[in-house]
Coordinates of C-alpha atoms in Angstrom, one line a residue:
Chain A
X74 CA 50.3 -25.3 -59.4
X75 CA 49.6 -27.7 -56.6
X76 CA 52.5 -26.6 -54.3
X77 CA 51.9 -27.4 -50.7
X78 CA 54.1 -25.9 -48.1
X79 CA 54.3 -26.3 -44.4
X80 CA 52.6 -23.0 -43.9
X81 CA 49.9 -21.2 -45.9
X82 CA 50.6 -17.6 -47.0
X83 CA 49.1 -15.2 -44.6
X84 CA 47.7 -11.7 -44.9
X85 CA 46.9 -9.6 -41.8
X86 CA 45.0 -6.3 -42.2
X87 CA 43.2 -3.8 -40.1
X88 CA 39.4 -3.6 -40.2
X89 CA 38.4 -1.1 -42.9
X90 CA 41.5 -1.7 -45.0
X91 CA 41.4 -3.2 -48.5
X92 CA 42.8 -6.7 -48.9
X93 CA 44.4 -8.2 -52.0
X94 CA 44.9 -12.0 -52.2
X95 CA 47.0 -13.3 -55.0
X96 CA 47.0 -16.6 -56.8
X97 CA 49.2 -18.1 -59.6
X98 CA 47.6 -20.8 -61.7
X99 CA 49.4 -23.4 -63.7
X100 CA 47.2 -24.4 -66.6
X101 CA 47.1 -22.1 -69.6
X102 CA 44.1 -24.0 -70.9
X103 CA 42.0 -23.1 -67.8
X104 CA 39.0 -21.1 -68.8
X105 CA 37.1 -20.6 -65.5
X106 CA 38.4 -19.4 -62.2
X107 CA 36.7 -19.3 -58.8
X108 CA 37.5 -17.8 -55.4
X109 CA 36.3 -19.7 -52.3
X110 CA 36.3 -18.6 -48.7
X111 CA 36.6 -21.3 -46.0
X112 CA 35.9 -20.4 -42.4
X113 CA 37.2 -22.5 -39.6
X114 CA 35.3 -25.8 -39.4
X115 CA 33.2 -25.1 -42.5
X116 CA 33.2 -26.0 -46.2
X117 CA 34.4 -23.7 -48.9
X118 CA 31.9 -21.0 -49.8
X119 CA 31.7 -19.5 -53.3
X120 CA 32.7 -15.8 -53.4
X121 CA 33.1 -14.9 -57.1
X122 CA 34.1 -16.4 -60.4
X123 CA 35.5 -15.2 -63.7
X124 CA 35.7 -16.7 -67.2
X125 CA 38.8 -16.5 -69.3
X126 CA 37.2 -14.1 -71.7
X127 CA 37.1 -11.4 -69.0
X128 CA 39.9 -9.7 -67.0
X129 CA 37.8 -8.2 -64.3
X130 CA 34.6 -8.9 -62.5
X131 CA 33.1 -7.1 -59.5
X132 CA 30.8 -8.3 -56.8
X133 CA 29.7 -6.9 -53.5
X134 CA 32.9 -5.6 -51.9
X135 CA 34.9 -8.1 -54.0
X136 CA 36.7 -7.8 -57.3
X137 CA 38.5 -10.5 -59.1
X138 CA 41.2 -9.7 -61.6
X139 CA 42.6 -12.1 -64.2
X140 CA 45.9 -11.7 -66.0
X141 CA 46.2 -14.6 -68.5
X142 CA 49.5 -13.4 -69.8
X143 CA 51.2 -14.2 -66.5
X144 CA 48.6 -16.7 -65.3
X145 CA 47.7 -14.6 -62.3
X146 CA 44.5 -14.2 -60.4
X147 CA 43.7 -11.8 -57.6
X148 CA 40.9 -11.2 -55.2
X149 CA 40.4 -7.7 -53.8
X150 CA 38.2 -7.2 -50.8
X151 CA 37.1 -3.6 -50.0
X152 CA 36.7 -2.4 -46.5
X153 CA 37.7 -5.7 -45.0
X154 CA 35.7 -6.7 -41.9
X155 CA 36.5 -9.2 -39.1
X156 CA 34.0 -11.6 -40.6
X157 CA 36.2 -11.8 -43.7
X158 CA 38.8 -13.6 -41.7
X159 CA 39.2 -17.1 -43.3
X160 CA 41.3 -19.1 -45.7
X161 CA 40.8 -18.0 -49.3
X162 CA 41.3 -20.5 -52.2
X163 CA 41.5 -19.8 -55.9
X164 CA 40.5 -22.7 -58.1
X165 CA 40.8 -23.2 -61.9
X166 CA 38.8 -25.4 -64.3
X167 CA 40.5 -26.5 -67.4
X168 CA 37.2 -27.5 -69.0
X169 CA 37.3 -29.8 -72.0
X170 CA 37.8 -33.3 -70.9
X171 CA 38.4 -32.1 -67.3
X172 CA 34.7 -31.2 -66.9
X173 CA 34.0 -30.1 -63.4
X174 CA 37.6 -30.8 -62.3
X175 CA 38.6 -27.9 -60.1
X176 CA 42.2 -27.6 -59.2
X177 CA 42.7 -25.6 -56.0
X178 CA 45.5 -23.4 -55.0
X179 CA 47.1 -23.8 -51.6
X180 CA 45.1 -21.1 -49.9
X181 CA 45.8 -17.8 -48.1
X182 CA 44.9 -17.1 -44.5
X183 CA 43.4 -13.7 -44.1
X184 CA 43.2 -12.3 -40.6
X185 CA 41.4 -9.0 -40.0
X186 CA 42.1 -7.2 -36.8
X187 CA 39.4 -4.9 -35.3
Chain B
X1272 CA 17.6 -25.1 -45.5
X1273 CA 20.9 -26.9 -45.9
X1274 CA 21.8 -27.1 -49.6
X1275 CA 24.5 -29.8 -49.4
X1276 CA 24.6 -31.9 -46.2
X1277 CA 26.9 -34.6 -45.1
X1278 CA 26.8 -37.2 -42.3
X1279 CA 28.5 -37.8 -40.0
X1280 CA 30.2 -34.5 -39.2
X1281 CA 32.9 -36.3 -37.2
X1282 CA 34.1 -39.9 -37.6
X1283 CA 36.8 -41.5 -35.4
X1284 CA 37.6 -45.1 -36.1
X1285 CA 40.4 -47.7 -35.9
X1286 CA 42.7 -48.7 -38.7
X1287 CA 41.3 -51.5 -40.8
X1288 CA 37.7 -50.6 -40.3
X1289 CA 35.2 -49.9 -43.1
X1290 CA 33.2 -46.7 -42.9
X1291 CA 30.8 -44.7 -45.1
X1292 CA 30.1 -41.0 -45.4
X1293 CA 26.8 -39.8 -46.9
X1294 CA 26.0 -36.7 -48.9
X1295 CA 22.7 -35.2 -50.0
X1296 CA 22.0 -32.1 -52.0
X1297 CA 18.6 -30.5 -52.3
X1298 CA 19.5 -28.0 -55.0
X1299 CA 18.3 -30.2 -57.9
X1300 CA 21.8 -30.4 -59.2
X1301 CA 22.9 -33.2 -61.6
X1302 CA 26.5 -33.4 -60.6
X1303 CA 28.1 -34.3 -57.3
X1304 CA 31.7 -34.5 -56.1
X1305 CA 33.9 -35.8 -53.4
X1306 CA 37.0 -33.8 -52.3
X1307 CA 39.7 -34.6 -49.7
X1308 CA 41.3 -31.8 -47.7
X1309 CA 44.5 -32.8 -45.9
X1310 CA 46.1 -31.3 -42.8
X1311 CA 47.8 -28.6 -44.8
X1312 CA 44.4 -27.5 -46.1
X1313 CA 45.1 -28.7 -49.6
X1314 CA 41.9 -29.6 -51.4
X1315 CA 41.9 -32.3 -54.1
X1316 CA 39.1 -33.8 -56.1
X1317 CA 38.5 -37.5 -55.7
X1318 CA 35.4 -38.3 -57.7
X1319 CA 32.5 -36.7 -59.6
X1320 CA 29.2 -38.1 -60.7
X1321 CA 26.8 -36.8 -63.2
X1322 CA 23.2 -38.2 -63.1
X1323 CA 24.6 -41.2 -61.2
X1324 CA 27.3 -41.8 -63.8
X1325 CA 31.0 -41.7 -62.7
X1326 CA 32.8 -38.9 -64.6
X1327 CA 36.0 -38.1 -62.7
X1328 CA 38.0 -40.7 -60.9
X1329 CA 41.3 -39.3 -59.8
X1330 CA 44.2 -41.5 -58.6
X1331 CA 42.4 -42.7 -55.5
X1332 CA 43.0 -46.1 -53.9
X1333 CA 40.4 -48.6 -54.8
X1334 CA 39.6 -48.9 -51.1
X1335 CA 37.5 -45.8 -51.8
X1336 CA 34.2 -46.5 -53.6
X1337 CA 31.6 -43.9 -54.3
X1338 CA 28.0 -44.8 -54.8
X1339 CA 25.2 -42.6 -56.2
X1340 CA 21.8 -44.2 -55.6
X1341 CA 20.2 -41.2 -57.2
X1342 CA 21.3 -37.8 -58.4
X1343 CA 20.6 -36.1 -55.1
X1344 CA 22.9 -38.5 -53.2
X1345 CA 26.6 -39.4 -53.4
X1346 CA 28.0 -41.7 -50.7
X1347 CA 31.6 -42.6 -50.1
X1348 CA 32.6 -46.0 -48.7
X1349 CA 36.1 -46.5 -47.5
X1350 CA 37.4 -50.1 -46.8
X1351 CA 40.4 -51.0 -44.7
X1352 CA 41.0 -47.5 -43.3
X1353 CA 44.6 -46.4 -43.0
X1354 CA 46.2 -43.6 -40.9
X1355 CA 46.7 -41.6 -44.1
X1356 CA 43.0 -41.5 -44.7
X1357 CA 42.6 -39.0 -41.9
X1358 CA 41.4 -35.8 -43.5
X1359 CA 38.3 -33.7 -44.0
X1360 CA 36.1 -35.0 -46.8
X1361 CA 33.9 -32.5 -48.6
X1362 CA 31.0 -33.3 -50.8
X1363 CA 30.0 -30.7 -53.4
X1364 CA 27.4 -30.3 -56.2
X1365 CA 26.9 -28.3 -59.3
X1366 CA 24.1 -27.7 -61.7
X1367 CA 25.8 -29.8 -64.4
X1368 CA 29.2 -30.6 -65.9
X1369 CA 31.4 -27.9 -67.4
X1370 CA 31.7 -24.4 -66.2
X1371 CA 29.4 -24.5 -63.2
X1372 CA 29.8 -23.3 -59.7
X1373 CA 30.4 -26.0 -57.2
X1374 CA 28.7 -25.7 -53.8
X1375 CA 30.3 -27.5 -50.9
X1376 CA 28.9 -29.3 -47.9
X1377 CA 30.2 -28.7 -44.3
X1378 CA 32.7 -31.6 -44.4
X1379 CA 33.2 -34.8 -42.6
X1380 CA 36.2 -34.9 -40.3
X1381 CA 37.7 -38.4 -40.4
X1382 CA 40.3 -39.5 -37.8
X1383 CA 41.8 -42.9 -38.2
X1384 CA 43.6 -44.2 -35.1

């Protein structure tokens, strides 16, 4: 959902560890999901996407898992590097009459310590 | 080669003023968007255009008026600026409507004093 708190969820990891960032989405009609990375002072950058007819998709060092039963999305980053430090957003697209309308989650701050 | 560009990057202005933000994409995309990111980092869509036609118009005050002179440009004009308009505004584009990846610009940081 569109919950906004005073503080974003945070995840701190050591360089080389694997990171898992979670996201709960609200619309069971959503059929497309995207993960974006936003570095300080920059715009969101596309990382990976997944359609609702899949439950897993892999990219370079990243994997997205989709569990439609519990409306949960996760982003796994392997061998996390300091350059991965950023705010990560999940977004959902309900399609249909909501063409192009991405609904963003609140974001998670990932900090990678060398 | 900047795919989605916005000007200006920073905009500081007084309450009550009128200002415009410009966006251009060189990706050959048909669809463009404006998003607002507040101080809590929450990103929310404002408008989308497809081939210069307004598609999405979220609940945005009518002081905000988007204009698309051609499909590579989507500008945002804001009248009578208010303190609450202070935010980062992002332009994005996608190949078309539907399930398409949206590519974001670098943002325009607006501060209303």
